[in-house]
Coordinates of C-alpha atoms and ligand atoms in Angstrom, one line a residue:
X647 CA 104.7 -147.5 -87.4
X648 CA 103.4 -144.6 -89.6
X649 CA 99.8 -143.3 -88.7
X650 CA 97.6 -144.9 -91.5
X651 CA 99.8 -147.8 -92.4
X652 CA 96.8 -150.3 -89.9
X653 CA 99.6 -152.3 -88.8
X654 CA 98.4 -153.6 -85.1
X655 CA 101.3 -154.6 -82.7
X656 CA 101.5 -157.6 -80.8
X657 CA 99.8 -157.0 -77.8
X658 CA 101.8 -156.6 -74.3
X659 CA 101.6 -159.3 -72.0
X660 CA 99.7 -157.1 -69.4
X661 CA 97.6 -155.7 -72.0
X662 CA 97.4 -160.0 -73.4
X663 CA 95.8 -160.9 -70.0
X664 CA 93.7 -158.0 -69.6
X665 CA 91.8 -158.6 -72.8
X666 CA 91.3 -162.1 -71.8
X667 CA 89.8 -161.2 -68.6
X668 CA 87.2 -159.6 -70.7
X669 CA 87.1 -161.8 -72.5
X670 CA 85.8 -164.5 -70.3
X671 CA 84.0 -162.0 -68.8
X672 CA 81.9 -161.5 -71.9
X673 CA 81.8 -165.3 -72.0
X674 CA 79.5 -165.4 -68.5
X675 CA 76.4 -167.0 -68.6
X676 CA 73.8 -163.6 -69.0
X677 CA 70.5 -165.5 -68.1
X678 CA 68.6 -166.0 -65.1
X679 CA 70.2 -162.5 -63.1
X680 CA 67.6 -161.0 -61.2
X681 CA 66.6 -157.1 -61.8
X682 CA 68.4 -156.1 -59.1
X683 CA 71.7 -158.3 -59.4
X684 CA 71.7 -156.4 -63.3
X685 CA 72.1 -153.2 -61.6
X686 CA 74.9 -154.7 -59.2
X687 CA 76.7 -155.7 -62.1
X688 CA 76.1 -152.6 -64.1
X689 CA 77.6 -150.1 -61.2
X690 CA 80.5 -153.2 -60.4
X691 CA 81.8 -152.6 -63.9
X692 CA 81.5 -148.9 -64.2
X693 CA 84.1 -148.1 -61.4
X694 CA 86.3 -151.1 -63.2
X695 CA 85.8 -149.0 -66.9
X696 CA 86.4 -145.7 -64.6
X697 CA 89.5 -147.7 -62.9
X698 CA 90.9 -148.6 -66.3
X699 CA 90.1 -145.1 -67.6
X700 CA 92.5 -144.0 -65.0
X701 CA 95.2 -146.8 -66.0
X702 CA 95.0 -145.0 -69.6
X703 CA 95.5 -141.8 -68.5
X704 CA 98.3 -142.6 -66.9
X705 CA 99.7 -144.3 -69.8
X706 CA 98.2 -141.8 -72.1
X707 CA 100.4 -138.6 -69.8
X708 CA 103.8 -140.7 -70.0
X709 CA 103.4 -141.0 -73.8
X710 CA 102.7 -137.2 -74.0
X711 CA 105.8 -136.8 -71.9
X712 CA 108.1 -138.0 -75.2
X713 CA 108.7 -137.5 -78.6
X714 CA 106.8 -140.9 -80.0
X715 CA 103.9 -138.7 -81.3
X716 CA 106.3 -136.6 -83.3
X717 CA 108.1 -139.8 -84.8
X718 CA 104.6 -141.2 -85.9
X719 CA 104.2 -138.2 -87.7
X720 CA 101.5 -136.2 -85.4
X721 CA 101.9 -132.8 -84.4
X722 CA 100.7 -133.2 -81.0
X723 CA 100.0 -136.6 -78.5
X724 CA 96.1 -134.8 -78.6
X725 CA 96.2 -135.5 -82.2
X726 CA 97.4 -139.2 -82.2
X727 CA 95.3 -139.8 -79.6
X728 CA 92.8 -138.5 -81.5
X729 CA 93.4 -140.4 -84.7
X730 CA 94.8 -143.9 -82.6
X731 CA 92.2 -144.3 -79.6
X732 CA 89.2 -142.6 -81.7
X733 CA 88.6 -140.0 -79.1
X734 CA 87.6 -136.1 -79.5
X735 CA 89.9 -133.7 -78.5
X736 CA 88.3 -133.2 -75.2
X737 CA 88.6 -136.5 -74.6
X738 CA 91.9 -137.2 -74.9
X739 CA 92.8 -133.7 -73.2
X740 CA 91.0 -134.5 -70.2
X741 CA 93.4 -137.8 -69.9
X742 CA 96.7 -136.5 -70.7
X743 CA 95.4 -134.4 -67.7
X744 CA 94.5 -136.5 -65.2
X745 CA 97.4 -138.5 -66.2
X746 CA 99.6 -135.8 -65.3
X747 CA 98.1 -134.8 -62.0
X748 CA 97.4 -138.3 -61.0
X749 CA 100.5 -138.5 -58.6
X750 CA 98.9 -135.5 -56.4
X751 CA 95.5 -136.8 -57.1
X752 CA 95.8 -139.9 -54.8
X753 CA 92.3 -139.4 -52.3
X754 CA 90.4 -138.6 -55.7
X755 CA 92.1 -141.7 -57.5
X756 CA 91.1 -143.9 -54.3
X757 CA 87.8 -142.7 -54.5
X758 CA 87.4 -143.5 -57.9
X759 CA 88.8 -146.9 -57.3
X760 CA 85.9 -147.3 -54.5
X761 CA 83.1 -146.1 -56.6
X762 CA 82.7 -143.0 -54.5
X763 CA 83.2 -140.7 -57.8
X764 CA 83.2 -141.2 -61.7
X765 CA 86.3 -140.7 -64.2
X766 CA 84.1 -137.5 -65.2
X767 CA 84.6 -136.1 -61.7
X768 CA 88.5 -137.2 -61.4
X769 CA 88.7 -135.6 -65.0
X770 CA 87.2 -132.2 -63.6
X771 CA 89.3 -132.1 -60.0
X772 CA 92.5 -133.0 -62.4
X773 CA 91.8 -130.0 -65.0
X774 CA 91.2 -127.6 -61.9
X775 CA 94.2 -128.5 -60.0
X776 CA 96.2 -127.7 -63.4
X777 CA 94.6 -124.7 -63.8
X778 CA 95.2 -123.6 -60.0
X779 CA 98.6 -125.2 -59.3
X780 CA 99.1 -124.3 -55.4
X781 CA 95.9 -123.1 -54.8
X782 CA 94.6 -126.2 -55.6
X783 CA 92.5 -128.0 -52.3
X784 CA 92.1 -131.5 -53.1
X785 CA 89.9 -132.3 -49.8
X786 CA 87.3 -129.5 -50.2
X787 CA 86.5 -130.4 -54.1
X788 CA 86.4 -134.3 -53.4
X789 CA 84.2 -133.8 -50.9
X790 CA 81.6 -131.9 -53.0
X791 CA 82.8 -134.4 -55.9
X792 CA 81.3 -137.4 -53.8
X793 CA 77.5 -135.2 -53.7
X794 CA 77.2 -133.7 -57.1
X795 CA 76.2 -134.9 -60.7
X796 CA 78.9 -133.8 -62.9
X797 CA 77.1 -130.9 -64.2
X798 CA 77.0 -128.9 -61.1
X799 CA 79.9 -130.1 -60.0
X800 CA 81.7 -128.9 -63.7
X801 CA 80.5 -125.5 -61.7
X802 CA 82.0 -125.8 -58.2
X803 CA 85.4 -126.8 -60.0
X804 CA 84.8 -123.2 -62.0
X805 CA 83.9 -121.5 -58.5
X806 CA 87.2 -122.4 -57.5
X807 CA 89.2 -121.9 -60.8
X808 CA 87.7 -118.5 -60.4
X809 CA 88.7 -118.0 -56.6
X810 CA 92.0 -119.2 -56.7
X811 CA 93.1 -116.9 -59.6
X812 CA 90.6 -114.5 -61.0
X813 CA 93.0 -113.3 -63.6
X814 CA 93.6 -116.5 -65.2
X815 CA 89.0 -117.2 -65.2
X816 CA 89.2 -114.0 -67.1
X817 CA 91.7 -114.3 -69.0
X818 CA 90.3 -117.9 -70.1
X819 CA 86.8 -116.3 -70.9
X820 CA 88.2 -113.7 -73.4
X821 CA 89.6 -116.5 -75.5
X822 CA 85.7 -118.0 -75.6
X823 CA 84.9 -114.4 -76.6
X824 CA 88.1 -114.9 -79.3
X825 CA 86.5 -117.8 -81.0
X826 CA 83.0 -116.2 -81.5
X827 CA 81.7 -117.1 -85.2
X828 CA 79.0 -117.1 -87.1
X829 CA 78.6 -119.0 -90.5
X830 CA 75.4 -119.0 -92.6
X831 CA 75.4 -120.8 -95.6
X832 CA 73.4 -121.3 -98.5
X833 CA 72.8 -125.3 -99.4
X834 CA 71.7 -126.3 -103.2
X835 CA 68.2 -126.2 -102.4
X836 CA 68.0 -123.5 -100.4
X837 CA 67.7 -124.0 -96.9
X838 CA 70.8 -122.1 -94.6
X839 CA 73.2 -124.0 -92.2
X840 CA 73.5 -122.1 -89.5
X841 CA 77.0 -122.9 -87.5
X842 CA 78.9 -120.9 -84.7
X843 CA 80.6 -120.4 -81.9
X844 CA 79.6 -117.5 -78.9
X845 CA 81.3 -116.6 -76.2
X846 CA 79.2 -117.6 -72.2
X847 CA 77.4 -114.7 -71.9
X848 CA 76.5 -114.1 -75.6
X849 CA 75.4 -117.7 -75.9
X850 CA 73.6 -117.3 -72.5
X851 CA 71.5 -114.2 -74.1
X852 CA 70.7 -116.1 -77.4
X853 CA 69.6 -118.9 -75.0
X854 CA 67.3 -116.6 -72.9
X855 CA 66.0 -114.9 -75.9
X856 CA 64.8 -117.9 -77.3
X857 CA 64.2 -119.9 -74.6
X858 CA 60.3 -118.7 -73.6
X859 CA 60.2 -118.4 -77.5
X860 CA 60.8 -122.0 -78.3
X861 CA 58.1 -123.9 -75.6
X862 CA 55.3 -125.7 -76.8
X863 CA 52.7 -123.5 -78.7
X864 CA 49.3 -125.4 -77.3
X865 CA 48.4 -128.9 -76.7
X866 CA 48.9 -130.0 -80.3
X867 CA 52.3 -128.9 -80.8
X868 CA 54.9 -131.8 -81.2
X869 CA 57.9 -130.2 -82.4
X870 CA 60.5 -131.6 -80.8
X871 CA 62.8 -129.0 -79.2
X872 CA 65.4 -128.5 -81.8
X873 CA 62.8 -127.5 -84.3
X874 CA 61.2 -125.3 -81.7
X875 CA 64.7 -124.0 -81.3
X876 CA 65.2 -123.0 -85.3
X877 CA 61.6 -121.4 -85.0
X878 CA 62.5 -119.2 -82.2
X879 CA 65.3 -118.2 -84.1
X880 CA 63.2 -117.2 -87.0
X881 CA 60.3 -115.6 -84.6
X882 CA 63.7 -113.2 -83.5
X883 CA 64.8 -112.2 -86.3
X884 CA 61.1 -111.4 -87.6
X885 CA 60.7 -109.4 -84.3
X886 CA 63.5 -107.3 -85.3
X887 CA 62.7 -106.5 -88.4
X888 CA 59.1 -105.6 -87.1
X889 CA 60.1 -103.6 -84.7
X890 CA 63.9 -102.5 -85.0
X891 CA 65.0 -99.0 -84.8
X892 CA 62.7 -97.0 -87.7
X893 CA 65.6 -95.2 -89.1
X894 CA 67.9 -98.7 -89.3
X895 CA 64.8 -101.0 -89.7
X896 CA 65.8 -103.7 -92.2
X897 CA 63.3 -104.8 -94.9
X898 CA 62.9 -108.3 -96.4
X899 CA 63.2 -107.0 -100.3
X900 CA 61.2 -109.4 -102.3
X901 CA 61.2 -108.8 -106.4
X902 CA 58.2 -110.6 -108.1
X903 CA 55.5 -110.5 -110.8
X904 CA 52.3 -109.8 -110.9
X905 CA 51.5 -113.1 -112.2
X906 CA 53.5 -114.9 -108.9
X907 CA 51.8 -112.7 -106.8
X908 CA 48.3 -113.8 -108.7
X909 CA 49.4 -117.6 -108.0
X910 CA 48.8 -117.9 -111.7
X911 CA 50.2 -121.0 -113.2
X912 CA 53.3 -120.7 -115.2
X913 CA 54.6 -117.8 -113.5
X914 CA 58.4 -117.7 -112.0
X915 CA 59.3 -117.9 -108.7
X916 CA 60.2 -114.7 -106.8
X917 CA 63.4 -113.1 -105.6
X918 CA 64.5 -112.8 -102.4
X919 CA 67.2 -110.8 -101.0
X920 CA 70.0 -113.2 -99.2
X921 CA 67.9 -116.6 -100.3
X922 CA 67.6 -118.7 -103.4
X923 CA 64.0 -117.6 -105.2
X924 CA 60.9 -118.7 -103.4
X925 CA 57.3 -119.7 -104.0
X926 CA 54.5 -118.0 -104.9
X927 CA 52.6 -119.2 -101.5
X928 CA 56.1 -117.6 -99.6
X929 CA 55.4 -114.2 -101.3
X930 CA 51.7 -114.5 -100.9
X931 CA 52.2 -115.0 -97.4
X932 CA 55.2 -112.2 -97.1
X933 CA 53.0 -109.8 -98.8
X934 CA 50.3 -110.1 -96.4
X935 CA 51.0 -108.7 -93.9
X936 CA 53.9 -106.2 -95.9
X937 CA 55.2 -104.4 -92.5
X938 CA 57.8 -106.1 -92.4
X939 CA 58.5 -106.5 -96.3
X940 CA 58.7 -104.9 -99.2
X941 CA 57.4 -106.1 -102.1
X942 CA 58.7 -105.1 -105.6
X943 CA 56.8 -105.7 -108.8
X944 CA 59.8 -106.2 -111.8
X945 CA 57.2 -105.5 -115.0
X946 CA 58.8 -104.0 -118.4
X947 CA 62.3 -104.1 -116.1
X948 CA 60.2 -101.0 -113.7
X949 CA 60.8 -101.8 -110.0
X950 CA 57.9 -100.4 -108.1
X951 CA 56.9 -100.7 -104.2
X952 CA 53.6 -102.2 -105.6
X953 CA 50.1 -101.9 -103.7
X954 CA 51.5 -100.7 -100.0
X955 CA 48.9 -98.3 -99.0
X956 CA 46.0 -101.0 -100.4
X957 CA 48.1 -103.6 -98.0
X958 CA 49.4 -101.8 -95.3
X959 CA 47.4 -101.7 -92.3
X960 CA 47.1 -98.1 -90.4
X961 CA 48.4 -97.4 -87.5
X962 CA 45.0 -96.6 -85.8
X963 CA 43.4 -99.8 -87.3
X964 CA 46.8 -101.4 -86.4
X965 CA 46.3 -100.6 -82.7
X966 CA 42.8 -101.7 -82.9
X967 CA 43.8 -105.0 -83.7
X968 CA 46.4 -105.5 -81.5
X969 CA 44.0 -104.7 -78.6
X970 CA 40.8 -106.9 -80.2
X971 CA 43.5 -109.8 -80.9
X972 CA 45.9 -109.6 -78.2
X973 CA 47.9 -111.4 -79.8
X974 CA 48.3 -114.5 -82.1
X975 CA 44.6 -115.7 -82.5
X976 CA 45.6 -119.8 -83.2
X977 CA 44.3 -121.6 -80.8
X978 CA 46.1 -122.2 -77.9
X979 CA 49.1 -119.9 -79.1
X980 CA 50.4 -117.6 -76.5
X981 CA 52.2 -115.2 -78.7
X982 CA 51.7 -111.5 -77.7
X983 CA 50.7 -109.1 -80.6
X984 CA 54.2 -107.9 -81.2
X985 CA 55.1 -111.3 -82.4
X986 CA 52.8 -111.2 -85.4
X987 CA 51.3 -110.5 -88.6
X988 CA 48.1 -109.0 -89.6
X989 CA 46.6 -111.8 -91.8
X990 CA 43.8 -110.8 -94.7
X991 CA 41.0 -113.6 -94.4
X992 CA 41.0 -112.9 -97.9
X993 CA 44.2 -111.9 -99.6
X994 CA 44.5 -108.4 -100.3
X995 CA 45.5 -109.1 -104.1
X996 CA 42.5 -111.1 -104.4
X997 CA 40.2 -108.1 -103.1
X998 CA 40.2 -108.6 -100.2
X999 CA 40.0 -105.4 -97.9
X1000 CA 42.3 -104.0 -95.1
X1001 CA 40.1 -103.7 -92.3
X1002 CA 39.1 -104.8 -89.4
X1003 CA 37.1 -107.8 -90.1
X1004 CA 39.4 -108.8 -92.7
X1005 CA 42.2 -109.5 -90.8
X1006 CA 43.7 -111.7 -87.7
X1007 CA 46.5 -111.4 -86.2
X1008 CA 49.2 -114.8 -86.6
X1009 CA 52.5 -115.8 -85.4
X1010 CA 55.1 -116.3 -87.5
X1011 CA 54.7 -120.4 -87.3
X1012 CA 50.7 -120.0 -87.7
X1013 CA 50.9 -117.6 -90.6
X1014 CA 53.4 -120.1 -92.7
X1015 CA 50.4 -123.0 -91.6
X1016 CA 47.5 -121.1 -93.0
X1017 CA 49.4 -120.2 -96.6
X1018 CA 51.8 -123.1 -97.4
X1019 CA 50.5 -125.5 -94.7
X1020 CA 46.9 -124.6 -96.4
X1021 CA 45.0 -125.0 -93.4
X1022 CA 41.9 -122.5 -93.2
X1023 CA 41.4 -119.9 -90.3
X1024 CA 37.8 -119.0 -90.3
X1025 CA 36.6 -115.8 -88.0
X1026 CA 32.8 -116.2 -86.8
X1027 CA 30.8 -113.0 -85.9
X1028 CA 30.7 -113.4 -82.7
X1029 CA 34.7 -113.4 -83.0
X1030 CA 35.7 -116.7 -82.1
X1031 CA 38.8 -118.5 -84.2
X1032 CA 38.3 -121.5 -85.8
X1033 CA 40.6 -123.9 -87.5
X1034 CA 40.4 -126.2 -90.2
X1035 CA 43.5 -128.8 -91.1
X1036 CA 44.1 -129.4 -94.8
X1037 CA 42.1 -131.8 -96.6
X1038 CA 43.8 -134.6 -97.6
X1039 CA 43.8 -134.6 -101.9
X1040 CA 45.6 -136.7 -104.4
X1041 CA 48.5 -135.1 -103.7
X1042 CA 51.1 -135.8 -100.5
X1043 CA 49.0 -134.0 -97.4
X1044 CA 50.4 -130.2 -96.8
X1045 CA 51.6 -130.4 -93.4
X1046 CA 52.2 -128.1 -90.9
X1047 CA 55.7 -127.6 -90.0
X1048 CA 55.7 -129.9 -86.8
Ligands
ZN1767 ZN1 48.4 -114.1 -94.4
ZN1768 ZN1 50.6 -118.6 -83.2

């Protein structure tokens, strides 16, 4: 049979009886089981789905053993695994593997047939005794097999990868570091898919750079953690422009008009570097606080760096407001000061001034909520912060980006 041709085979007779043993398995009667007869059931069947997992391995490692693959037009038994049985590479990896080693596997595979440890945990021991050939100590690793989850226990069988042939861990880590990527790409409307691939101790930094970044900003933050996640990443990437090396320090160039900067209507939108153009309400907001930005006015084809010392706040009144703020003012926002942006009460292009009591210091996430997300920040004398969510209008509601 050629791959894609759906022709199904008649069915073994071993394979025949097996699927009417499910069969009338499926046909039980499901009512009347008690909680804890459910639960019986449930762990019953897993070791018989673990048990048969190991049955297909083993079939799955003598049909990687010939050329059948090859004939079917595949260029490995991964791949017509892959494209047959609907698996991911992993997947099917993992049980050519414990296929193979299945014959020096046999206190693992009986305590898989007993319950005692998962097809996970027999897929692990089997990749490690591959990996360490005969280094490989089957007792010690089923006995911490029968403790651990699979997570930890994914570590152990790298603990012993790594002591039975250091080389080899090494050697397998610089092929992680091999595969590092990085792809950002522009969709139609804008937004940037971020994809990649970093080796463990690159990924591990990213993870513990955004990490205390990404928790929850306050009671009333419900962005899941994935968004939380893309934020951080943002919040980073800010951070570094705010406060990279002076000599290297990057900009975010934006190119506008007076009338986008004004809000006034009819005006285009303005041009970013690296992005499609953005709104008016992104520029006013990037042009706030313009430390991190540089704003270019394009009038009669003239590119000027337009208003910076009316904008820009100085470095003594800069300090001042670090150490009155202390960081991002939102309620309940633990940001420290170096994570934000002076914000003008009232916009500097509308008159508004650049001191002191003009400004408050916001976080990335707040700053976008006051100017897009139009909610109102309101500063009483005695200096307490006050918030005010947007009102709802004809319009859809602005929301904040949770
Ligand atoms: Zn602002
Ligand atoms: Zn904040």
């Amino acid at each position: 049979m050629v791959a894609g041709e759906g022709a199904i085979a008649p069915l073994s007779e071993d394979v025949g009886r097996l699927r009417e043993a499910v069969e009338a398995f499926r046909r039980r009667p499901k009512t009347g089981r008690t909680q804890e007869q459910i639960s019986h059931e449930l762990s019953q069947v897993r070791v018989i789905c673990d048990v048969m997992e190991l049955e297909f391995s083993d079939l799955a490692s003598e049909f990687a053993a010939t050329d059948e693959y090859d004939q079917q037009g595949f260029d490995s038994p991964i791949s017509w695994l892959k494209q047959v049985c609907h698996m991911s590479s992993g997947a099917a990896g993992d049980r050519v593997c414990a296929g193979d080693q299945l014959q020096r596997l046999g206190q693992s595979a009986d305590a898989l047939a007993t319950g005692e440890i998962g097809f996970a945990h027999f897929a692990l021991i089997a990749r490690t005794a591959a990996a360490v050939g005969g280094r490989f100590d089957e007792v010690e690793l089923l006995r911490k097999a029968r403790k651990l989850n699979i997570f930890p226990f994914r570590n152990s069988c790298l603990h012993a990868r790594h002591a039975a042939n250091p080389e080899r861990f090494v050697n397998e880590e610089k092929e992680g570091v091999e595969a590092r990527s990085l792809t950002l790409t522009t969709a139609d409307d804008g937004v940037v898919l971020v994809q990649g691939i970093l080796d463990k101790v690159g990924g591990a930094a990213l993870r513990t750079a955004l990490e205390p970044l990404a928790k929850r900003a306050g009671k009333g933050d419900h962005r899941k953690l994935d968004r939380r996640l893309g934020d951080a990443l943002v919040d980073l990437s800010m951070h570094a422009l705010d406060n990279g090396v002076p000599s290297r320090r990057p900009h975010l160039q934006v190119t506008t008009s007076l009338e986008t900067l004004l809000g006034l209507s009819g005006a285009p939108a303005a041009e970013m570097e690296f992005s499609l153009p953005i709104s008016a309400k992104a520029v006013e907001r990037l042009a706030c606080d313009c430390s991190v930005t540089r704003i270019l006015l394009n009038s009669d084809s003239m590119v000027i760096d337009v208003g910076r010392a009316k904008r820009l706040v100085s470095g003594p009144q800069s300090k001042a407001l670090r150490v009155r703020d202390g960081g991002c003012t939102w309620p309940g926002c633990d940001r420290p000061a170096t994570w934000t942006s002076a914000h003008h009460v009232v916009h500097w292009i509308h008159g508004g001034s650049t001191d002191l009591p003009n400004l408050v210091l916001l976080c990335y996430r707040h700053h976008w909520m006051v100017h897009e997300g139009n909610w109102q920040i309101v500063r009483t004398d005695d200096g307490c912060i006050h918030t005010i969510p947007p009102l709802m209008g004809f319009g859809s509601r602005s929301r904040e980006p949770d």
